[in-house]
Tab-separated table of C-alpha atoms and ligand atoms in Angstrom:
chain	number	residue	atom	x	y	z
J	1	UNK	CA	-15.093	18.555	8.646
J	2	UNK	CA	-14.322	17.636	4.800
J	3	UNK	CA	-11.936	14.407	5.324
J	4	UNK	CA	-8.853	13.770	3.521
J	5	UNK	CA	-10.007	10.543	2.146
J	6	UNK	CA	-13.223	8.405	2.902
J	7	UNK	CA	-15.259	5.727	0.856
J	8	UNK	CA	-18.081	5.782	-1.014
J	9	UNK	CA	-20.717	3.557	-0.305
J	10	UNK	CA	-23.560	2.562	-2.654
J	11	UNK	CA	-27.170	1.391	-2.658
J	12	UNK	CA	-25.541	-2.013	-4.801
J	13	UNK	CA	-22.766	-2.364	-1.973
J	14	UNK	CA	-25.395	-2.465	0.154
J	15	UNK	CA	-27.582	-5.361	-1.680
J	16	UNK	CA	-24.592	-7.169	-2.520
J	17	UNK	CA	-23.414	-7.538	1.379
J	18	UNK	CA	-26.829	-7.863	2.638
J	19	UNK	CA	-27.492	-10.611	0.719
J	20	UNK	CA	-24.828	-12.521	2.021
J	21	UNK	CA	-25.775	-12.237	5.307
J	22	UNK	CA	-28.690	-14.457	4.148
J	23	UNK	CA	-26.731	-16.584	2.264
J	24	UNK	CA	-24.958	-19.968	2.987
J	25	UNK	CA	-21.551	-19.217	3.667
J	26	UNK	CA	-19.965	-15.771	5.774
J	27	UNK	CA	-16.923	-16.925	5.353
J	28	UNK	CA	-14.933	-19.779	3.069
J	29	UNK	CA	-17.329	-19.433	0.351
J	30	UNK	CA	-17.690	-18.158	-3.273
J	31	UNK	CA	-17.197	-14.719	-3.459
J	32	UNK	CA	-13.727	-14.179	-2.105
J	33	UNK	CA	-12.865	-16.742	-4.635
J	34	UNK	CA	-15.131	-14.706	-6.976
J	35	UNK	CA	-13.407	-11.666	-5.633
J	36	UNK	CA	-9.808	-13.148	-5.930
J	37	UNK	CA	-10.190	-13.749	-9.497
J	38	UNK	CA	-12.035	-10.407	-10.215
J	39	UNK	CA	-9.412	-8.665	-9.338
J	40	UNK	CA	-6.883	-10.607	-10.764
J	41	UNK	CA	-8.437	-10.285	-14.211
J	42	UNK	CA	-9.189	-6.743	-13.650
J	43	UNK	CA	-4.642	-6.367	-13.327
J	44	UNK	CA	-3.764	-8.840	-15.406
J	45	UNK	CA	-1.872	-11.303	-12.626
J	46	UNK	CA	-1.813	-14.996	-12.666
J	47	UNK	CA	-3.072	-15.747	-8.612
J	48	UNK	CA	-4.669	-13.452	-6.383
J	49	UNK	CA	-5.043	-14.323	-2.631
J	50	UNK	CA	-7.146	-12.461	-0.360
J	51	UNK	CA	-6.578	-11.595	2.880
J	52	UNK	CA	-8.142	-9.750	5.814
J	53	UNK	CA	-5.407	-6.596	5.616
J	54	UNK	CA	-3.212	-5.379	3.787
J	55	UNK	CA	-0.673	-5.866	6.848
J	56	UNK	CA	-1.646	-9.769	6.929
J	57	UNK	CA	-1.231	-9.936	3.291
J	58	UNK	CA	2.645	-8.509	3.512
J	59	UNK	CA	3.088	-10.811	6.423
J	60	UNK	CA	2.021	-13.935	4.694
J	61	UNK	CA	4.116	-12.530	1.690
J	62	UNK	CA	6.854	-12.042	3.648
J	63	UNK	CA	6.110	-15.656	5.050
J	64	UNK	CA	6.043	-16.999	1.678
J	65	UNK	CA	9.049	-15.974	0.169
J	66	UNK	CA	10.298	-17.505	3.311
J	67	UNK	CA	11.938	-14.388	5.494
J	68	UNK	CA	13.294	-15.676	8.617
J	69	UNK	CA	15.582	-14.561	11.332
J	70	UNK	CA	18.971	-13.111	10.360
J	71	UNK	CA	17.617	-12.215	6.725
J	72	UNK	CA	17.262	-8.321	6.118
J	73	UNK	CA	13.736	-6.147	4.354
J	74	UNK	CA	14.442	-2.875	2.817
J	75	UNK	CA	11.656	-0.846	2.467
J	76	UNK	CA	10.923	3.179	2.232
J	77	UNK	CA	10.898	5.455	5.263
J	78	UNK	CA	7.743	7.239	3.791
J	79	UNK	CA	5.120	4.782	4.173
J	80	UNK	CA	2.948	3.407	6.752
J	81	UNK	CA	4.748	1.110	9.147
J	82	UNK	CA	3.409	-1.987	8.223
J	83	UNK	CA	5.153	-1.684	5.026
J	84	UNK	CA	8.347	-2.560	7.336
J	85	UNK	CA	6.617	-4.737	10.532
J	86	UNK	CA	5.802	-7.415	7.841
J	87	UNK	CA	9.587	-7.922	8.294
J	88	UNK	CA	9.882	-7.873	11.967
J	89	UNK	CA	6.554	-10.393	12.341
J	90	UNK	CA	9.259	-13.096	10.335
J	91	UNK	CA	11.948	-11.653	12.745
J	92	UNK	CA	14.059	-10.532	9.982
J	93	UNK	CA	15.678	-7.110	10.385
J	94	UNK	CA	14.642	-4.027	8.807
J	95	UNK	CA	16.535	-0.929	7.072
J	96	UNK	CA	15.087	1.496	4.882
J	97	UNK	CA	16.426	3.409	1.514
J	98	UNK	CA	15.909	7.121	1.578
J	99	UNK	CA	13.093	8.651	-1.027
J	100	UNK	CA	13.269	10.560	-4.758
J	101	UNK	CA	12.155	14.214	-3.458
J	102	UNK	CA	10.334	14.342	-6.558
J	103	UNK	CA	7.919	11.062	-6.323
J	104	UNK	CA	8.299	10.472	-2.836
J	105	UNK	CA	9.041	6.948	-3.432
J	106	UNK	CA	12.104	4.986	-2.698
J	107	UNK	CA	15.121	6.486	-4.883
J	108	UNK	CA	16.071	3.390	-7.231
J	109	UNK	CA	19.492	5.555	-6.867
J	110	UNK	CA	19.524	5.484	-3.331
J	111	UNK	CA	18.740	1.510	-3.906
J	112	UNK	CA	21.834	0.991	-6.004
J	113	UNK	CA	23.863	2.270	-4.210
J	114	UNK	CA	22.707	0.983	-0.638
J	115	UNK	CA	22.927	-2.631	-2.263
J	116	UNK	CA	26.425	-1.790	-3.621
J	117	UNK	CA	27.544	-1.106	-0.323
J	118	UNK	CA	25.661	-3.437	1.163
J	119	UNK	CA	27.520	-6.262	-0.812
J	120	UNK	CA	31.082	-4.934	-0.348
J	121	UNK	CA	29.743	-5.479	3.620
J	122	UNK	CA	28.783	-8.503	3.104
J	123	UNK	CA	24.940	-8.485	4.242
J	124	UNK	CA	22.441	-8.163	0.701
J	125	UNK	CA	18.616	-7.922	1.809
J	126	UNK	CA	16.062	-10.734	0.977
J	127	UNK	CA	13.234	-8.661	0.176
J	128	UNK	CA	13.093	-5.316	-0.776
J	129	UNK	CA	9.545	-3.259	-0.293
J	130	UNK	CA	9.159	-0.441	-2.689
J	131	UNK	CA	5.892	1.377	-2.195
J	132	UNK	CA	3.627	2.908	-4.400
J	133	UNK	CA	3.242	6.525	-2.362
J	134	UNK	CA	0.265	8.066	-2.771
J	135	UNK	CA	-0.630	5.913	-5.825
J	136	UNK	CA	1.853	6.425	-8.204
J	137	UNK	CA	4.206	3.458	-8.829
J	138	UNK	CA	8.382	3.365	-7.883
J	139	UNK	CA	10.623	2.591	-10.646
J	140	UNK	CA	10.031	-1.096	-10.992
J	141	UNK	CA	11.895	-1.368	-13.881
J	142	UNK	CA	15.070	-0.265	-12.074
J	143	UNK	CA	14.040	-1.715	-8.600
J	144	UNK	CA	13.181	-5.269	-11.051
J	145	UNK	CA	16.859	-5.027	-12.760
J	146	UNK	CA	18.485	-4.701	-9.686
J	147	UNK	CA	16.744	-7.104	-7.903
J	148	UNK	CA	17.700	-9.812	-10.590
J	149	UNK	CA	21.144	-8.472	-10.376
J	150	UNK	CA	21.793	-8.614	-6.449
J	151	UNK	CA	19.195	-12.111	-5.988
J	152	UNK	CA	16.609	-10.302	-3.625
J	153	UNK	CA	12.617	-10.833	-4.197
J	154	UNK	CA	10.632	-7.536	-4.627
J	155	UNK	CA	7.242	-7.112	-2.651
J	156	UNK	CA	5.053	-4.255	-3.863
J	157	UNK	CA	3.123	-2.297	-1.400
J	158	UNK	CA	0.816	-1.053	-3.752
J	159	UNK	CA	-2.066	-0.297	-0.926
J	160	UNK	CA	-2.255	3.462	-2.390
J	161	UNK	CA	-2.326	1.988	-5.928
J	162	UNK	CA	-4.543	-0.170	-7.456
J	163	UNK	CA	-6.309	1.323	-10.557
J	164	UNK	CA	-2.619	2.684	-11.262
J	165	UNK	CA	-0.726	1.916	-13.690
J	166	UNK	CA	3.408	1.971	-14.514
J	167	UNK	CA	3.985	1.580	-18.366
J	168	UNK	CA	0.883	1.378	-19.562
J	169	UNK	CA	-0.005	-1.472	-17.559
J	170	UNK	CA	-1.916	-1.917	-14.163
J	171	UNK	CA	-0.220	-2.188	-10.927
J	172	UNK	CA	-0.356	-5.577	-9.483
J	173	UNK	CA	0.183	-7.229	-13.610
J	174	UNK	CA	3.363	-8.746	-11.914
J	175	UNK	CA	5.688	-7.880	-14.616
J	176	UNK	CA	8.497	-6.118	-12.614
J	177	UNK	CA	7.033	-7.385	-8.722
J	178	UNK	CA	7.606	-10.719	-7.283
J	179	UNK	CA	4.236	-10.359	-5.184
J	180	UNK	CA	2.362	-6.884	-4.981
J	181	UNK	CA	-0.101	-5.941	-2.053
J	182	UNK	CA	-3.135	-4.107	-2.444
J	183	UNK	CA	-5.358	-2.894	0.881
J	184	UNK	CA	-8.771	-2.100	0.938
J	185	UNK	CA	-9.219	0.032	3.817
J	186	UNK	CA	-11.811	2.412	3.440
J	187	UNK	CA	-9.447	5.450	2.991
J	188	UNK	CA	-7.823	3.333	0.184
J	189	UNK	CA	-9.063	3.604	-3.434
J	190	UNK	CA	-12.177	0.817	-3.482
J	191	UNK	CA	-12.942	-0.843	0.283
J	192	UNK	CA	-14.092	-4.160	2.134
J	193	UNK	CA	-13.954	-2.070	5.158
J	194	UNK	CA	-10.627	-3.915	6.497
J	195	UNK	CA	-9.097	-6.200	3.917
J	196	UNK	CA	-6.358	-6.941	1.680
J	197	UNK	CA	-4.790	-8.992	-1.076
J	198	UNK	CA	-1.448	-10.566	-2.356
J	199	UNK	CA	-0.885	-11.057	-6.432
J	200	UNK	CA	1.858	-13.135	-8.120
J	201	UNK	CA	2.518	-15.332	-10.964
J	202	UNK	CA	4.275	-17.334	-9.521
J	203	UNK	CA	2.776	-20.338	-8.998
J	204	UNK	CA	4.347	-21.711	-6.132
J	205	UNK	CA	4.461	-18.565	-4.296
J	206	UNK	CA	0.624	-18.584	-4.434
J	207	UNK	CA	0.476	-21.641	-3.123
J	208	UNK	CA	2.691	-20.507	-0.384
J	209	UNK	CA	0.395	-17.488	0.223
J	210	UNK	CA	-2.425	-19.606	-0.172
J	211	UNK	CA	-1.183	-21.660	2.450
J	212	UNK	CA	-0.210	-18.815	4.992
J	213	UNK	CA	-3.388	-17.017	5.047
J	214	UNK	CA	-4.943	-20.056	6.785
J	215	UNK	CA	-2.803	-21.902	9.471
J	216	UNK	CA	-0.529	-23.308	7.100
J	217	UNK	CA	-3.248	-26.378	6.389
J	218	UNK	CA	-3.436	-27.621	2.910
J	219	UNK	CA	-6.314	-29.956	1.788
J	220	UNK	CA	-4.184	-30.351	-1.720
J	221	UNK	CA	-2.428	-34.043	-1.606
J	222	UNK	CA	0.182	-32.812	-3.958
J	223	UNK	CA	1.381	-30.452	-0.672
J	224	UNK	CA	0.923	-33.308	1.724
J	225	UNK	CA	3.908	-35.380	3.401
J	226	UNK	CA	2.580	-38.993	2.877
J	227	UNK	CA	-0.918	-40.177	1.720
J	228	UNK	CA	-4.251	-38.199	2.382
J	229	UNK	CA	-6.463	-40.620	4.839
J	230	UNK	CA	-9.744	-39.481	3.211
J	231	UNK	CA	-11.821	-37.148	1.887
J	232	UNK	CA	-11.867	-35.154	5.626
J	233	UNK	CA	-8.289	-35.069	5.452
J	234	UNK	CA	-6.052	-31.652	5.617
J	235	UNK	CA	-2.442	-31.305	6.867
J	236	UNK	CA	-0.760	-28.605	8.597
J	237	UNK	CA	2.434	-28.597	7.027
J	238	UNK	CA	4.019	-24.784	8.272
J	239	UNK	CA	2.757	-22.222	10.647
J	240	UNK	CA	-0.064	-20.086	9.136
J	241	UNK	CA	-2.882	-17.158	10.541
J	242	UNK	CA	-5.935	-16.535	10.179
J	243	UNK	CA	-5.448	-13.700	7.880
J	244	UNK	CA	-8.805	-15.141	5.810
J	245	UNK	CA	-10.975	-12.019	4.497
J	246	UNK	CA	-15.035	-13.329	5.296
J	247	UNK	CA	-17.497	-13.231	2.442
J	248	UNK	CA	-19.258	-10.347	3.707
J	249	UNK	CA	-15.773	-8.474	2.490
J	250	UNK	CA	-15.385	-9.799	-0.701
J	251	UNK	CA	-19.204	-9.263	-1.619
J	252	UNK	CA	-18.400	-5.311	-0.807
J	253	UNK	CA	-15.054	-5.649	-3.199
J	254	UNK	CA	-16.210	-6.948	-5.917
J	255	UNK	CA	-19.093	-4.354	-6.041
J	256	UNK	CA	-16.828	-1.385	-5.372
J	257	UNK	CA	-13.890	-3.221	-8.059
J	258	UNK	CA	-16.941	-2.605	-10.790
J	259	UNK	CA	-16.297	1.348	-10.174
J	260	UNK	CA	-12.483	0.951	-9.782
J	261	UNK	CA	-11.573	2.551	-13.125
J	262	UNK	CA	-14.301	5.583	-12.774
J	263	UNK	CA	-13.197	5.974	-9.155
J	264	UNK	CA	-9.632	6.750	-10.244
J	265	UNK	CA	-10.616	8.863	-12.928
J	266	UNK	CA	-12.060	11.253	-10.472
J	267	UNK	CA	-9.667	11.461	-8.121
J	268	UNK	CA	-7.146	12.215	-11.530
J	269	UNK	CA	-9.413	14.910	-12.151
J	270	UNK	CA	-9.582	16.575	-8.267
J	271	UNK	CA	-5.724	15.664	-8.800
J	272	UNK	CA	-5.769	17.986	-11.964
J	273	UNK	CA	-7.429	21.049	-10.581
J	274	UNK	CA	-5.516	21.479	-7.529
J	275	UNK	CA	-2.549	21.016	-10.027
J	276	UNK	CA	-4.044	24.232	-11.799
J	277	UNK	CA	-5.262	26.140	-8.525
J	278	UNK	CA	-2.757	25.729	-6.373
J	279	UNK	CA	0.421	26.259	-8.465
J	280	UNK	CA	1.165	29.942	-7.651
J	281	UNK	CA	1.694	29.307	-4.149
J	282	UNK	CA	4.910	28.752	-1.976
J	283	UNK	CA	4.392	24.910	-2.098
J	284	UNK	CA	5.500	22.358	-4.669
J	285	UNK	CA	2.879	19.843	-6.096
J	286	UNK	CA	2.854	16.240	-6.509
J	287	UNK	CA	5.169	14.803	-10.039
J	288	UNK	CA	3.101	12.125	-11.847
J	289	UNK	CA	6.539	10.975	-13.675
J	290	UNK	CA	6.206	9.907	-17.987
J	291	UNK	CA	6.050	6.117	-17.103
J	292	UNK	CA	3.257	6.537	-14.246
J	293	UNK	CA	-0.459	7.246	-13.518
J	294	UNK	CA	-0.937	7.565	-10.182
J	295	UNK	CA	-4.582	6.177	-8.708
J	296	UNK	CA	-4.099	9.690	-6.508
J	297	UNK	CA	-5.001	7.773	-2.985
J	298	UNK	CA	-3.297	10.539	-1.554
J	299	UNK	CA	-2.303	14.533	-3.079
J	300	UNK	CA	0.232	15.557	-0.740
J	301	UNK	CA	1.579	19.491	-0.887
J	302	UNK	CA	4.609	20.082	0.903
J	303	UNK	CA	5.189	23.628	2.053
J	304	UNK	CA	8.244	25.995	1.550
J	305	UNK	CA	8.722	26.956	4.749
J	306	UNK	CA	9.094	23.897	6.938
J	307	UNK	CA	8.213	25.960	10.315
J	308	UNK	CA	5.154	26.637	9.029
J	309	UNK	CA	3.697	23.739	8.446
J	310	UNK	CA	2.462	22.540	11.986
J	311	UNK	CA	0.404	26.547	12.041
J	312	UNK	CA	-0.764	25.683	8.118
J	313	UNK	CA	-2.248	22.369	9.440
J	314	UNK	CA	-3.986	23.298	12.442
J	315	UNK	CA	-5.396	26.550	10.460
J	316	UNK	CA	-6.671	24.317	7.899
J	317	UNK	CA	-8.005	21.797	10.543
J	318	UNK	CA	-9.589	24.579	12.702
J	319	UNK	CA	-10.884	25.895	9.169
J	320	UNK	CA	-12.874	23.116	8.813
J	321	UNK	CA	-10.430	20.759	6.236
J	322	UNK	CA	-9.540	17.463	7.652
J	323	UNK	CA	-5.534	17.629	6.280
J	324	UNK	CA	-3.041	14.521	7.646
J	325	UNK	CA	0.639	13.519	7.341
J	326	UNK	CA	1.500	10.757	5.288
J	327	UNK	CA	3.567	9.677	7.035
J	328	UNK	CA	6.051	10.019	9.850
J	329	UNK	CA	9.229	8.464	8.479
J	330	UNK	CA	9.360	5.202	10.112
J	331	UNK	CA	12.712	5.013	11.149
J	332	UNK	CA	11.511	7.879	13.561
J	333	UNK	CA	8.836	5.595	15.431
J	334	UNK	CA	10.194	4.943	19.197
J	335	UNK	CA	9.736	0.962	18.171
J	336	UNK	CA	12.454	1.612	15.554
J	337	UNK	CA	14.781	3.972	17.232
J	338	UNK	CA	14.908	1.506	19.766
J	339	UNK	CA	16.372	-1.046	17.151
J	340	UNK	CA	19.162	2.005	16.568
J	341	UNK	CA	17.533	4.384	14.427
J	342	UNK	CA	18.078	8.056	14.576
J	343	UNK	CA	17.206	11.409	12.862
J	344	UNK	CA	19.724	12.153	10.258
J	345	UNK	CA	19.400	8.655	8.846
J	346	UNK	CA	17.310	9.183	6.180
J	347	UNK	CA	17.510	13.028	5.635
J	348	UNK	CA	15.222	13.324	2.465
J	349	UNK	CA	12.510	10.979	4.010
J	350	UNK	CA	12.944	13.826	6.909
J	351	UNK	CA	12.626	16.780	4.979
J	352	UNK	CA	9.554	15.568	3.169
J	353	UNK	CA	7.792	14.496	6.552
J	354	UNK	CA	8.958	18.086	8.008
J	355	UNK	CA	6.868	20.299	4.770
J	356	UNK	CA	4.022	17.682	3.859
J	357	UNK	CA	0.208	17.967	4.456
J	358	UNK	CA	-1.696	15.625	2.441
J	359	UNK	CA	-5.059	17.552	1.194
J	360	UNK	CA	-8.775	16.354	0.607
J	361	UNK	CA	-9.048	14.093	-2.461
J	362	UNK	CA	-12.131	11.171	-2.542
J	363	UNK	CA	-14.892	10.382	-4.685
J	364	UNK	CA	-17.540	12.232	-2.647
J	365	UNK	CA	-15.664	15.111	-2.536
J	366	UNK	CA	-18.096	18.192	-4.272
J	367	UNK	CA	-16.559	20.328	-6.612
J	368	UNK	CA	-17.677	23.259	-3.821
J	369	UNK	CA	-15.745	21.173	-1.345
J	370	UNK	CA	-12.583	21.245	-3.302
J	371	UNK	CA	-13.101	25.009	-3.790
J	372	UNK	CA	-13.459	25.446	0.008
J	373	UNK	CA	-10.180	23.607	0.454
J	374	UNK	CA	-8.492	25.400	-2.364
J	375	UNK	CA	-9.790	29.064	-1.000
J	376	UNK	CA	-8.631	27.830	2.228
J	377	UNK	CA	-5.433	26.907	1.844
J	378	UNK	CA	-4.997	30.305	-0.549
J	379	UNK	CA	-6.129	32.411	2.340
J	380	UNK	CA	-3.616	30.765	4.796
J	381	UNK	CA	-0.917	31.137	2.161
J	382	UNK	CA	-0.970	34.358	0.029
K	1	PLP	C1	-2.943	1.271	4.457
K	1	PLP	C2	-1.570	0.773	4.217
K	1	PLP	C3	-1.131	-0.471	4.670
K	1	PLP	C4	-1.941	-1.335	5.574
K	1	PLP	O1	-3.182	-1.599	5.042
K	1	PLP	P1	-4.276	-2.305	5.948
K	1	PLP	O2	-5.219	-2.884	4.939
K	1	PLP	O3	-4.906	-1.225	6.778
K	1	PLP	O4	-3.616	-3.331	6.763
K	1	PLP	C5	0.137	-0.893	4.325
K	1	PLP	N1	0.944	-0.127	3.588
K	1	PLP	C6	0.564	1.085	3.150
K	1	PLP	C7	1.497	1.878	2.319
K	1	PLP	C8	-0.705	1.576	3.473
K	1	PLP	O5	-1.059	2.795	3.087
């Protein structure tokens, strides 16, 4: 079976995690730090905190921007849930902003005029949580202006999109997100195997993600209530995780960041040639809009014919191509109906979910794999 996505591991991956495991930290020691600040660089943000997920990095974001019961998290219904749970874990509530058709992304349109409405009602979210689908940034110029307008904080789920980049400057750079998430799940662009990692420059949020990520204990006097009573001294001064990523992690990061910029110029170019072979068939292809260039985590077709799209998948899985569906809407997930969800909410979310199939697109995909997925899929539809 030819996956949709995997990772690519290297002989140097290998000798830079091995050699940990002989070293004298696993966990708490240099190279997350080393890794933090790698990556950091690498985007151009201020503070980088790592964490073990993705999904505990928006939690402690969500945590440090101080979500709480009774607030509200917007976030798109095309995404993977924990884009919206990170709300729930604070016990905020969640509601979601249908997508652009054309990016699959949250519609800043849609936005505006949810947050219109939602002030005339009274009830403005917190945080809003645009993410990057498939790689290719939102509109975080728009989604930036109106969060200054309507006093909300904007959390970037950029998990499909590091090695992107939204006017000519890296996701993650900070210049339009309060805090942006990257994950490092081995599907994702580079991998620690699980992992994940919050960037901001903002100071004090970092501090606040800082302190999240491990119990809420701070060995910094300057966070302290009173005097520190030595050098053994830490204070627990909120409630935190253990959302800390181990060195073993962080040793396989910041070997795999080294490739970042080579890995996502292959995936543009498997990105470019299904662009070219696919194009007379009765699909329509991803949009890489002026401002964007999408790190291509994901190339999702979605079909003409919406009833054909369950046959189309399991011919293409029974042909030997691993296809998926990114993603269910997640207003449709049984947890969220039973908060008062219900089809027809978010129709465009719906029709996208009812024609996509995301197709094959990694670094070790072979140029005869691609053509076997191509010449697959042209069989099934011509
Ligand atoms: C993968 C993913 C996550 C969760 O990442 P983990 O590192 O697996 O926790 C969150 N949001 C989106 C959009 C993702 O694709």
């Amino acid at each position: 079976m030819i996956p949709y996505g995997r990772q690519e591991i290297t002989d140097d991956d290998i000798a830079a995690v091995t050699a940990v495991l002989t070293s004298d930290f696993l966990t708490q020691g240099p190279r997350v730090t080393a890794f933090e600040n790698a990556v950091a660089a690498k985007v151009g943000a201020a503070h980088a905190i790592a964490a073990n997920s993705a999904t505990s990095a928006l939690h402690i974001a969500c945590q440090a921007i101080g979500l709480g019961p009774g607030d509200l998290l917007w976030t798109s219904p095309i995404t993977f849930v924990a884009s919206a749970n990170c709300g729930r874990y604070c016990g905020a509530d969640v509601d979601f902003v249908d997508i652009d058709p054309a990016t699959f992304n949250m519609s800043a349109d849609a936005l505006e005029a949810k947050l219109i409405a939602a002030q005339k009602s009274g009830r403005l979210p917190q945080v809003v949580v645009p993410v990057a689908m498939c790689g290719q940034s939102c509109d975080m110029r728009r989604i930036r202006a109106l969060a200054d307008t309507y006093g909300f904080k904007v959390i970037e789920d950029a998990s499909h999109a590091i090695g992107g980049s939204f006017a000519g400057a890296y996701v993650g750079r900070g210049d339009y997100a309060d805090i942006t998430i990257f994950s490092f799940h081995p599907v994702k662009i580079i991998t620690t195997a699980e992992g994940g990692m919050a960037l901001t420059n903002d100071a004090a949020l970092a501090a606040r993600l800082r302190l999240f990520v491990s119990h809420g204990i701070t060995r910094d006097e300057g966070q302290m209530v009173g005097a520190s009573e030595g050098p053994w001294y830490y204070q627990q001064i909120a409630l935190g995780e253990n959302y800390r990523m181990t060195e073993l992690q962080a040793a396989l990061g910041l070997s795999q960041l080294d490739r970042l910029d080579a890995y996502v110029q292959t995936r543009r170019q498997q990105a470019a040639v299904y662009q070219a072979a696919l194009a007379d068939l009765p699909l329509t292809l991803p949009f890489d809009g002026p401002e964007t260039a999408s790190a291509w985590h994901l190339f999702v077709i979605r079909l003409d014919d919406a009833a054909s799209r369950r046959p189309v998948f399991e011919q293409l899985r029974a042909a030997g191509i691993g296809v998926n569906v990114h993603y269910i809407p997640v207003h449709l997930q049984p947890y969220y109906r039973a908060l008062g969800f219900n089809p027809g909410d978010f129709p465009l979310a719906e029709d996208y979910y009812s024609r996509a199939i995301s197709i094959p697109v990694y670094v070790g995909l072979t140029a005869a794999a691609q053509l076997q997925v191509i010449n697959t899929l042209r069989r099934i539809l011509t």
